[in-house]
Amino acid sequence: MKTCSIIDSLRDTFSIPEDDPLIIAGPCAVENRVMFEETAAVLKECGVRLMRAAIFKPRTSPLSFQGIGEDGLDLIRETSRKYNLGMVSEAMEISHVGVLEKTVDMVQIGTRNMHNYSLLKALGNQSKPVLLKRGFMADSKEFFLAAEYIRQGGNTNILLCERGIRTFESATRNTLDLNLVPITHISTDLPIIVDPSHGTGRSDIVIPMARAAIAAGADGLMVEVHPNPAKALSDGLQSLDFSSFTRLMHEVREMWRAVHSSVLYSDR
Ligand code: PEP
Ligand code: MN
């Protein structure tokens, strides 16, 4: 199997065992201390080492919850320390980059900003690893070239994320393009994780698509989990509750071990 140095260094820094996939999980957005800490405690119990910690939210409607903004920075720092979790948070504009570089462990670029080249360049000039999500209208070449914008700045710690693309299918929010997983391994030296939450938009099919992503050779997953999805301020329909998330962790670990320890996994 190909070694991916960012994966090795994340495993090292956050003590992620070799027989586990890389999991980044947590609410769509940091809403308040109670829900954030409650989620952190469950993640910790499930063996997750990296938490979603979005405070700047790119929302389709300007009337929807836009994230708690810089008011959430202290909460992220405190929760990270208290639960010993690495934090991953999205930068939507260049002014967010410096703020997040000081606070979190990985800076995320969301689907809407994959084509924002000045933002990508700013990510190339800072020290934290970057989680780059695929643009929902971007083909694989455009996606890989977006990563190149970051790399050109000197930052080679880049983790790609397939999160679904827009198609004619209306049963799901996006179409999760698992073809991209082996294509990434064939065409690039970058690792790739899969986000079955945004990729489906429906909590009832997140677990099977998470298993499928691992079977396809994904290096890990990004998953939305919320203490009470029905009350979530964003993306409740696709967020898992704690018991479903616990089941997901069990099933994807089983899948990871089956795939990585057997002849099933001979094509990488
Ligand atoms: C997210 O992960 O918080 C998010 C907004 O996802 P995407 O950019 O893939 O829509
Ligand atoms: Mn979301």
Short mmCIF file of N, CA and C and ligand atoms in Angstrom, two decimals, residues 28 52 57 198 224 235 238, ligand 2:
data_model
loop_
_atom_site.label_atom_id
_atom_site.label_comp_id
_atom_site.label_asym_id
_atom_site.label_seq_id
_atom_site.Cartn_x
_atom_site.Cartn_y
_atom_site.Cartn_z
N CYS A 28 -22.41 19.46 12.21
CA CYS A 28 -22.20 20.31 11.03
C CYS A 28 -21.57 21.63 11.50
N ARG A 52 -15.00 17.69 13.93
CA ARG A 52 -15.47 18.82 13.13
C ARG A 52 -15.78 19.97 14.07
N LYS A 57 -19.95 29.18 8.63
CA LYS A 57 -20.74 28.24 7.83
C LYS A 57 -21.17 28.83 6.50
N HIS A 198 -22.68 14.78 3.58
CA HIS A 198 -23.04 15.71 2.51
C HIS A 198 -23.24 14.96 1.18
N GLU A 224 -21.07 13.66 9.90
CA GLU A 224 -21.78 14.59 10.80
C GLU A 224 -22.57 13.83 11.85
N ASP A 235 -28.06 21.06 8.68
CA ASP A 235 -27.84 19.69 8.20
C ASP A 235 -28.32 18.58 9.13
N GLN A 238 -29.09 14.96 7.61
CA GLN A 238 -28.00 14.03 7.27
C GLN A 238 -27.13 13.68 8.48
MN MN B 2 -22.97 20.24 7.03
#
